[in-house]
Short mmCIF file of C-alpha atoms and ligand atoms in Angstrom, two decimals:
data_model
loop_
_atom_site.label_atom_id
_atom_site.label_comp_id
_atom_site.label_asym_id
_atom_site.label_seq_id
_atom_site.Cartn_x
_atom_site.Cartn_y
_atom_site.Cartn_z
CA UNK A 57 0.00 0.00 0.00
CA UNK A 58 1.19 3.44 -0.85
CA UNK A 59 0.53 4.93 2.58
CA UNK A 60 2.73 2.38 4.34
CA UNK A 61 5.60 3.95 6.19
CA UNK A 62 9.04 2.42 5.90
CA UNK A 63 10.39 0.94 9.09
CA UNK A 64 13.47 -0.72 10.51
CA UNK A 65 12.58 -3.31 13.11
CA UNK A 66 14.81 -3.92 16.12
CA UNK A 67 13.97 -7.12 17.97
CA UNK A 68 15.31 -10.36 19.45
CA UNK A 69 16.80 -13.07 17.19
CA UNK A 70 13.85 -15.45 17.71
CA UNK A 71 11.75 -16.34 14.68
CA UNK A 72 8.34 -16.19 16.38
CA UNK A 73 9.20 -12.93 18.09
CA UNK A 74 10.27 -11.44 14.77
CA UNK A 75 7.07 -12.63 13.11
CA UNK A 76 4.85 -11.24 15.83
CA UNK A 77 6.65 -7.89 15.76
CA UNK A 78 6.25 -7.80 11.98
CA UNK A 79 2.52 -8.49 12.26
CA UNK A 80 2.21 -5.72 14.82
CA UNK A 81 4.11 -3.33 12.54
CA UNK A 82 1.94 -4.35 9.62
CA UNK A 83 -1.26 -3.85 11.59
CA UNK A 84 -0.10 -0.37 12.56
CA UNK A 85 0.54 0.51 8.92
CA UNK A 86 4.32 0.16 8.72
CA UNK A 87 6.28 -1.81 6.21
CA UNK A 88 9.36 -3.44 7.73
CA UNK A 89 12.16 -3.07 5.19
CA UNK A 90 14.95 -4.31 7.39
CA UNK A 91 15.11 -6.30 10.62
CA UNK A 92 18.00 -5.87 13.03
CA UNK A 93 18.28 -8.38 15.85
CA UNK A 94 20.25 -8.48 19.05
CA UNK A 95 20.13 -10.87 21.99
CA UNK A 96 19.91 -8.02 24.46
CA UNK A 97 17.88 -4.94 23.53
CA UNK A 98 17.46 -3.34 26.92
CA UNK A 99 20.97 -1.95 27.20
CA UNK A 100 21.27 1.34 29.02
CA UNK A 101 22.19 3.94 26.41
CA UNK A 102 20.43 3.01 23.17
CA UNK A 103 18.66 -0.21 24.10
CA UNK A 104 20.99 -1.93 21.67
CA UNK A 105 24.78 -1.81 21.82
CA UNK A 106 26.65 1.20 20.48
CA UNK A 107 28.05 -0.70 17.50
CA UNK A 108 24.59 -1.92 16.54
CA UNK A 109 23.19 1.55 16.98
CA UNK A 110 25.77 2.92 14.54
CA UNK A 111 24.83 0.15 12.14
CA UNK A 112 21.16 1.09 12.40
CA UNK A 113 22.04 4.72 11.75
CA UNK A 114 23.63 3.71 8.45
CA UNK A 115 20.62 1.59 7.48
CA UNK A 116 18.28 4.50 8.20
CA UNK A 117 20.26 6.60 5.74
CA UNK A 118 20.50 3.84 3.19
CA UNK A 119 16.85 2.85 3.02
CA UNK A 120 15.50 6.25 4.08
CA UNK A 121 13.25 4.70 6.68
CA UNK A 122 10.56 6.81 8.32
CA UNK A 123 10.73 5.17 11.72
CA UNK A 124 12.58 2.65 13.85
CA UNK A 125 10.32 0.14 15.55
CA UNK A 126 11.81 -1.02 18.80
CA UNK A 127 10.16 -4.28 19.92
CA UNK A 128 10.54 -3.59 23.63
CA UNK A 129 9.44 -1.01 26.10
CA UNK A 130 12.37 1.32 26.49
CA UNK A 131 12.91 4.42 28.58
CA UNK A 132 12.42 7.92 27.16
CA UNK A 133 16.15 8.55 27.58
CA UNK A 134 16.94 5.52 25.44
CA UNK A 135 14.40 6.61 22.84
CA UNK A 136 15.87 10.10 22.91
CA UNK A 137 19.45 8.85 22.55
CA UNK A 138 18.64 6.53 19.68
CA UNK A 139 16.49 9.13 17.93
CA UNK A 140 19.26 11.74 18.25
CA UNK A 141 21.83 9.34 16.83
CA UNK A 142 19.73 8.01 13.95
CA UNK A 143 17.75 11.19 13.27
CA UNK A 144 14.51 9.32 12.96
CA UNK A 145 11.42 8.70 15.07
CA UNK A 146 11.42 5.69 17.43
CA UNK A 147 8.25 3.68 18.03
CA UNK A 148 8.47 1.27 20.94
CA UNK A 149 6.28 -1.81 21.42
CA UNK A 150 3.72 -0.04 23.59
CA UNK A 151 3.27 2.81 21.17
CA UNK A 152 2.99 0.36 18.32
CA UNK A 153 0.16 -1.47 20.08
CA UNK A 154 -1.54 1.83 20.87
CA UNK A 155 -1.32 2.84 17.21
CA UNK A 156 -3.02 -0.40 16.18
CA UNK A 157 -5.75 0.08 18.76
CA UNK A 158 -6.28 3.57 17.48
CA UNK A 159 -6.68 2.39 13.91
CA UNK A 160 -9.07 -0.37 14.89
CA UNK A 161 -11.24 1.27 17.53
CA UNK A 162 -14.84 1.43 16.41
CA UNK A 163 -16.95 1.99 19.52
CA UNK A 164 -17.16 5.08 21.71
CA UNK A 165 -15.96 3.04 24.63
CA UNK A 166 -12.88 1.65 22.91
CA UNK A 167 -11.99 5.17 21.71
CA UNK A 168 -12.00 6.42 25.28
CA UNK A 169 -10.06 3.38 26.47
CA UNK A 170 -7.37 3.94 23.88
CA UNK A 171 -7.10 7.67 24.54
CA UNK A 172 -6.73 6.88 28.20
CA UNK A 173 -4.04 4.30 27.54
CA UNK A 174 -2.24 6.82 25.32
CA UNK A 175 -2.33 9.41 28.04
CA UNK A 176 -0.95 6.93 30.53
CA UNK A 177 1.84 6.17 28.09
CA UNK A 178 2.54 9.89 27.73
CA UNK A 179 2.32 10.43 31.45
CA UNK A 180 4.88 7.77 32.25
CA UNK A 181 7.20 9.42 29.78
CA UNK A 182 6.34 12.98 30.74
CA UNK A 183 7.62 12.29 34.24
CA UNK A 184 10.97 11.19 32.91
CA UNK A 185 11.09 14.00 30.36
CA UNK A 186 10.23 16.64 32.92
CA UNK A 187 12.94 15.21 35.15
CA UNK A 188 15.43 15.41 32.28
CA UNK A 189 14.36 18.95 31.44
CA UNK A 190 14.77 19.96 35.09
CA UNK A 191 18.19 18.39 35.28
CA UNK A 192 19.04 20.29 32.13
CA UNK A 193 19.90 17.04 30.38
CA UNK A 194 17.29 17.37 27.72
CA UNK A 195 16.99 20.86 26.32
CA UNK A 196 13.33 21.69 25.92
CA UNK A 197 10.74 19.07 25.43
CA UNK A 198 8.53 18.99 22.40
CA UNK A 199 10.15 22.40 21.98
CA UNK A 200 8.88 23.49 25.39
CA UNK A 201 10.74 24.99 28.31
CA UNK A 202 10.68 23.71 31.86
CA UNK A 203 7.65 25.73 32.87
CA UNK A 204 5.64 24.55 29.89
CA UNK A 205 6.70 21.00 30.58
CA UNK A 206 5.05 21.23 33.98
CA UNK A 207 1.89 22.60 32.42
CA UNK A 208 1.93 19.84 29.84
CA UNK A 209 2.24 17.30 32.63
CA UNK A 210 -0.71 18.77 34.50
CA UNK A 211 -2.73 18.93 31.31
CA UNK A 212 -2.22 15.21 30.71
CA UNK A 213 -3.46 14.48 34.22
CA UNK A 214 -6.50 16.67 33.76
CA UNK A 215 -7.38 15.04 30.46
CA UNK A 216 -6.87 11.58 31.90
CA UNK A 217 -9.20 12.39 34.80
CA UNK A 218 -11.87 13.59 32.37
CA UNK A 219 -11.60 10.48 30.22
CA UNK A 220 -11.82 8.28 33.29
CA UNK A 221 -15.12 9.91 34.20
CA UNK A 222 -16.47 9.33 30.70
CA UNK A 223 -15.28 5.75 30.82
CA UNK A 224 -16.99 5.25 34.15
CA UNK A 225 -20.24 6.42 32.58
CA UNK A 226 -19.81 3.91 29.77
CA UNK A 227 -19.06 1.26 32.36
CA UNK A 228 -22.22 2.10 34.24
CA UNK A 229 -24.15 1.70 31.04
CA UNK A 230 -22.51 -1.66 30.43
CA UNK A 231 -23.23 -2.65 34.02
CA UNK A 232 -26.91 -1.85 33.48
CA UNK A 233 -26.97 -4.07 30.41
CA UNK A 234 -25.27 -6.77 32.40
CA UNK A 235 -27.77 -6.45 35.25
CA UNK A 236 -30.59 -6.76 32.75
CA UNK A 237 -29.03 -9.90 31.41
CA UNK A 238 -28.63 -11.30 34.91
CA UNK A 239 -32.28 -10.48 35.52
CA UNK A 240 -33.23 -12.38 32.40
CA UNK A 241 -31.23 -15.12 34.04
CA UNK A 242 -29.10 -16.14 31.08
CA UNK A 243 -25.63 -17.48 31.84
CA UNK A 244 -22.78 -15.79 30.01
CA UNK A 245 -19.95 -17.53 28.20
CA UNK A 246 -16.88 -15.47 27.24
CA UNK A 247 -14.40 -16.28 24.51
CA UNK A 248 -10.86 -15.52 25.59
CA UNK A 249 -7.40 -16.10 24.18
CA UNK A 250 -4.41 -14.75 22.35
CA UNK A 251 -5.00 -12.57 19.32
CA UNK A 252 -5.61 -14.62 16.13
CA UNK A 253 -6.46 -17.81 18.04
CA UNK A 254 -9.80 -17.89 16.22
CA UNK A 255 -12.23 -16.49 18.80
CA UNK A 256 -14.32 -14.50 16.37
CA UNK A 257 -14.38 -17.33 13.83
CA UNK A 258 -15.72 -19.58 16.59
CA UNK A 259 -18.16 -16.89 17.68
CA UNK A 260 -19.47 -16.58 14.11
CA UNK A 261 -19.76 -20.34 13.76
CA UNK A 262 -21.80 -20.68 16.92
CA UNK A 263 -23.99 -17.61 16.50
CA UNK A 264 -24.36 -17.39 12.73
CA UNK A 265 -22.91 -13.88 12.89
CA UNK A 266 -20.55 -12.42 10.31
CA UNK A 267 -18.17 -10.46 12.52
CA UNK A 268 -14.83 -9.56 10.96
CA UNK A 269 -12.07 -12.14 11.39
CA UNK A 270 -8.54 -11.86 10.11
CA UNK A 271 -4.98 -13.02 10.03
CA UNK A 272 -3.70 -9.76 11.40
CA UNK A 273 -3.28 -9.03 15.05
CA UNK A 274 -6.07 -7.43 17.15
CA UNK A 275 -8.91 -7.86 14.69
CA UNK A 276 -11.50 -7.56 17.43
CA UNK A 277 -11.30 -4.58 19.75
CA UNK A 278 -14.63 -4.51 21.48
CA UNK A 279 -16.89 -7.00 23.14
CA UNK A 280 -19.85 -8.32 21.23
CA UNK A 281 -22.63 -10.46 22.66
CA UNK A 282 -25.18 -12.79 21.09
CA UNK A 283 -27.57 -15.33 22.51
CA UNK A 284 -27.21 -18.95 21.41
CA UNK A 285 -29.27 -22.04 22.11
CA UNK A 286 -27.70 -24.91 23.93
CA UNK A 287 -29.54 -28.08 24.84
CA UNK A 288 -29.80 -26.95 28.43
CA UNK A 289 -31.15 -23.55 27.43
CA UNK A 290 -30.15 -20.18 26.07
CA UNK A 291 -26.78 -18.65 26.93
CA UNK A 292 -25.08 -15.40 25.99
CA UNK A 293 -21.82 -15.69 24.11
CA UNK A 294 -19.24 -12.87 24.30
CA UNK A 295 -16.49 -12.26 21.81
CA UNK A 296 -13.65 -10.27 23.38
CA UNK A 297 -10.39 -8.54 22.58
CA UNK A 298 -7.39 -10.82 22.09
CA UNK A 299 -4.38 -10.94 24.37
CA UNK A 300 -0.78 -10.40 23.50
CA UNK A 301 2.44 -10.94 25.41
CA UNK A 302 4.20 -8.07 27.12
CA UNK A 303 0.98 -6.07 27.29
CA UNK A 304 1.66 -3.53 30.02
CA UNK A 305 -0.75 -3.59 33.00
CA UNK A 306 -2.09 -0.12 32.29
CA UNK A 307 -3.31 -1.30 28.90
CA UNK A 308 -5.12 -4.21 30.46
CA UNK A 309 -6.48 -1.63 32.84
CA UNK A 310 -7.72 0.53 29.98
CA UNK A 311 -9.55 -2.45 28.52
CA UNK A 312 -10.70 -3.74 31.85
CA UNK A 313 -14.31 -2.83 31.34
CA UNK A 314 -14.31 -4.74 28.05
CA UNK A 315 -12.67 -7.74 29.63
CA UNK A 316 -14.82 -7.40 32.74
CA UNK A 317 -17.19 -9.71 30.93
CA UNK A 318 -14.75 -12.42 31.97
CA UNK A 319 -15.38 -11.79 35.65
CA UNK A 320 -19.11 -12.07 35.20
CA UNK A 321 -18.99 -15.02 32.85
CA UNK A 322 -20.28 -18.36 34.05
CA UNK A 323 -17.78 -19.95 31.73
CA UNK A 324 -14.71 -18.92 29.72
CA UNK A 325 -13.71 -20.63 26.49
CA UNK A 326 -9.94 -20.28 26.32
CA UNK A 327 -9.20 -20.58 22.62
CA UNK A 328 -5.75 -21.83 21.57
CA UNK A 329 -4.33 -22.16 18.07
CA UNK A 330 -3.25 -25.78 18.48
CA UNK A 331 -1.64 -25.93 15.03
CA UNK A 332 1.28 -23.82 16.23
CA UNK A 333 4.54 -25.20 17.66
CA UNK A 334 4.09 -26.19 21.29
CA UNK A 335 6.55 -23.60 22.65
CA UNK A 336 4.61 -20.90 20.91
CA UNK A 337 1.28 -22.12 22.29
CA UNK A 338 2.84 -22.31 25.72
CA UNK A 339 3.99 -18.71 25.58
CA UNK A 340 0.55 -17.58 24.45
CA UNK A 341 -1.24 -19.73 27.01
CA UNK A 342 0.87 -18.17 29.76
CA UNK A 343 0.06 -14.65 28.58
CA UNK A 344 -3.63 -15.55 28.40
CA UNK A 345 -3.51 -17.04 31.88
CA UNK A 346 -1.93 -13.86 33.25
CA UNK A 347 -4.88 -11.88 31.98
CA UNK A 348 -7.45 -14.44 33.04
CA UNK A 349 -5.97 -14.53 36.55
CA UNK A 350 -6.36 -10.77 36.75
CA UNK A 351 -10.07 -11.36 36.42
CA UNK A 352 -10.06 -14.17 38.94
CA UNK A 353 -11.66 -16.76 36.70
CA UNK A 354 -11.30 -20.12 38.51
CA UNK A 355 -9.90 -23.03 36.52
CA UNK A 356 -13.18 -24.90 36.92
CA UNK A 357 -14.81 -22.21 34.79
CA UNK A 358 -12.44 -22.67 31.86
CA UNK A 359 -12.93 -24.86 28.80
CA UNK A 360 -9.74 -25.23 26.76
CA UNK A 361 -10.64 -25.05 23.08
CA UNK A 362 -7.89 -26.57 20.94
CA UNK A 363 -8.79 -24.70 17.77
CA UNK A 364 -7.55 -25.05 14.18
CA UNK A 365 -7.47 -28.83 14.57
CA UNK A 366 -8.04 -28.99 10.80
CA UNK A 367 -4.45 -27.82 10.35
CA UNK A 368 -3.08 -30.73 12.37
CA UNK A 369 -4.34 -34.04 13.76
CA UNK A 370 -6.43 -34.66 16.84
CA UNK A 371 -3.60 -36.86 18.16
CA UNK A 372 -1.16 -34.00 17.77
CA UNK A 373 -3.60 -31.62 19.46
CA UNK A 374 -3.91 -33.88 22.49
CA UNK A 375 -0.19 -34.60 22.56
CA UNK A 376 0.42 -30.84 22.73
CA UNK A 377 -2.29 -30.44 25.38
CA UNK A 378 -0.41 -33.03 27.40
CA UNK A 379 2.85 -31.11 27.01
CA UNK A 380 1.04 -27.93 28.04
CA UNK A 381 -0.20 -29.61 31.19
CA UNK A 382 -3.88 -29.07 30.44
CA UNK A 383 -4.76 -32.63 29.50
CA UNK A 384 -5.87 -33.33 33.05
CA UNK A 385 -8.57 -30.75 32.72
CA UNK A 386 -11.73 -32.65 31.87
CA UNK A 387 -12.81 -29.61 29.96
CA UNK A 388 -10.91 -29.59 26.71
CA UNK A 389 -11.77 -30.33 23.13
CA UNK A 390 -10.08 -30.24 19.72
CA UNK A 391 -12.23 -28.27 17.29
CA UNK A 392 -12.09 -26.37 14.03
CA UNK A 393 -13.98 -23.10 14.02
CA UNK A 394 -13.34 -22.98 10.31
CA UNK A 395 -14.71 -26.35 9.21
CA UNK A 396 -17.14 -26.75 12.10
CA UNK A 397 -15.44 -29.91 13.33
CA UNK A 398 -16.56 -30.77 16.90
CA UNK A 399 -18.54 -27.56 17.33
CA UNK A 400 -21.63 -29.52 18.39
CA UNK A 401 -19.49 -31.43 20.88
CA UNK A 402 -18.22 -28.12 22.18
CA UNK A 403 -21.80 -26.99 22.69
CA UNK A 404 -22.50 -30.23 24.56
CA UNK A 405 -19.47 -29.68 26.73
CA UNK A 406 -20.65 -26.15 27.45
CA UNK A 407 -24.08 -27.51 28.35
CA UNK A 408 -22.72 -30.14 30.71
CA UNK A 409 -20.29 -27.72 32.36
CA UNK A 410 -22.94 -25.06 32.78
CA UNK A 411 -26.02 -27.03 33.58
CA UNK A 412 -24.88 -30.31 35.08
CA UNK A 413 -23.11 -30.52 38.38
CA UNK A 414 -21.78 -34.02 37.96
CA UNK A 415 -18.29 -34.62 36.58
CA UNK A 416 -18.01 -34.54 32.82
CA UNK A 417 -15.57 -35.89 30.32
CA UNK A 418 -14.57 -33.55 27.56
CA UNK A 419 -12.96 -35.97 25.16
N1 GTP B 227 -7.45 -23.28 9.46
C1 GTP B 227 -8.15 -22.64 10.39
N2 GTP B 227 -8.10 -21.30 10.47
C2 GTP B 227 -8.81 -20.69 11.42
C3 GTP B 227 -9.62 -21.42 12.35
N3 GTP B 227 -10.20 -20.53 13.18
C4 GTP B 227 -9.76 -19.30 12.80
N4 GTP B 227 -8.93 -19.38 11.75
C5 GTP B 227 -8.25 -18.27 11.06
O1 GTP B 227 -7.40 -17.61 11.98
C6 GTP B 227 -7.37 -16.21 11.75
C7 GTP B 227 -7.74 -15.46 13.01
O2 GTP B 227 -9.09 -15.72 13.32
P1 GTP B 227 -9.98 -14.72 14.19
O3 GTP B 227 -11.28 -15.43 14.44
O4 GTP B 227 -10.02 -13.37 13.62
O5 GTP B 227 -9.11 -14.70 15.53
P2 GTP B 227 -9.41 -13.89 16.89
O6 GTP B 227 -9.01 -14.80 18.00
O7 GTP B 227 -10.80 -13.39 16.91
O8 GTP B 227 -8.35 -12.71 16.78
P3 GTP B 227 -8.42 -11.24 17.46
O9 GTP B 227 -9.74 -10.64 17.17
O10 GTP B 227 -7.29 -10.53 16.80
O11 GTP B 227 -8.18 -11.44 18.92
C8 GTP B 227 -8.33 -15.96 10.60
O12 GTP B 227 -7.58 -15.86 9.42
C9 GTP B 227 -9.22 -17.21 10.58
O13 GTP B 227 -9.71 -17.50 9.31
C10 GTP B 227 -9.65 -22.85 12.22
O14 GTP B 227 -10.32 -23.58 12.96
N5 GTP B 227 -8.90 -23.40 11.23
MG1 MG B 228 -11.54 -11.51 17.02
#
């Protein structure tokens, strides 16, 4: 696409990490022309070593890149140092994720959540920048003097407070909806899992909806609910935002109201892409668990959905589940959201977990 901006990616020399960073860059509208890897990218001065930094500087000149994407969260001083050396803008992992969210946000609530997360990002950096400005280490700051820097800092806080109020209003509204649903007495089932695991595809399959799915990262950014019929009765199914590793706590915080559905859910379907290498699934499962734990969903309320079974074999899926240590859970099933394989069985498993108290077998 013509409006793609040229980027140099700095990341770790691990294939999956490189691929994920590239997908993130792509989703944010950057085209990675060159990837530079280093085992350690949290070094004090530039993040990367001085020699590497000089190398990057040359590449910037050579390919005339618009930005450097730094696949880590680095300090403002490091960003400043690297930007001064290479004479180009630096986008760290957090900002990259925020840029994607911004492009994808479609509801009023997600807009507020993203603005709030952006302000928190700015605030964390403003503190450091104001400190640098005070110490005279960083002349000016966005072209501002010390006094203005203080005002800027206060302004961020004021705006954040305002957004929080608006978000609270939205949350109250959501709460009302939720109360109504509770009154109607329908149990809620939430889809959860790493981005691109296939949550929305599964949601569409079970509800007959046509919500957007995609290979890119963070396709879904807001919760969507539909009623479905199970044998035991009607339940409400929630599609939610996907998880990603190294998502800073304040971002989870910004999306808390969206993910709150998890707290209120009678059941969570933790969707895994079982066709991936086991180490990769493990990493994603751990990130997903971190988020799920935040919302205090007990393990008894989780069904592990081994999705994309059509891309592998059921044996392989269960072998991987064993390696992941989730085989002991009676609540797991290999399915394909794409072909519909085992979707009825999944519904049965949901029914038995939700409506029957006796022990169930999920295989
Ligand atoms: N082969 C195969 N592909 C699948 C299956 N389920 C989903 N996909 C594909 O995986 C990609 C991601 O699917 P989504 O449903 O958008 O994933 P998601 O979990 O909703 O992702 P986010 O909204 O980003 O969190 C899409 O290209 C789907 O077509 C499956 O069972 N088999
Ligand atoms: Mg989705």
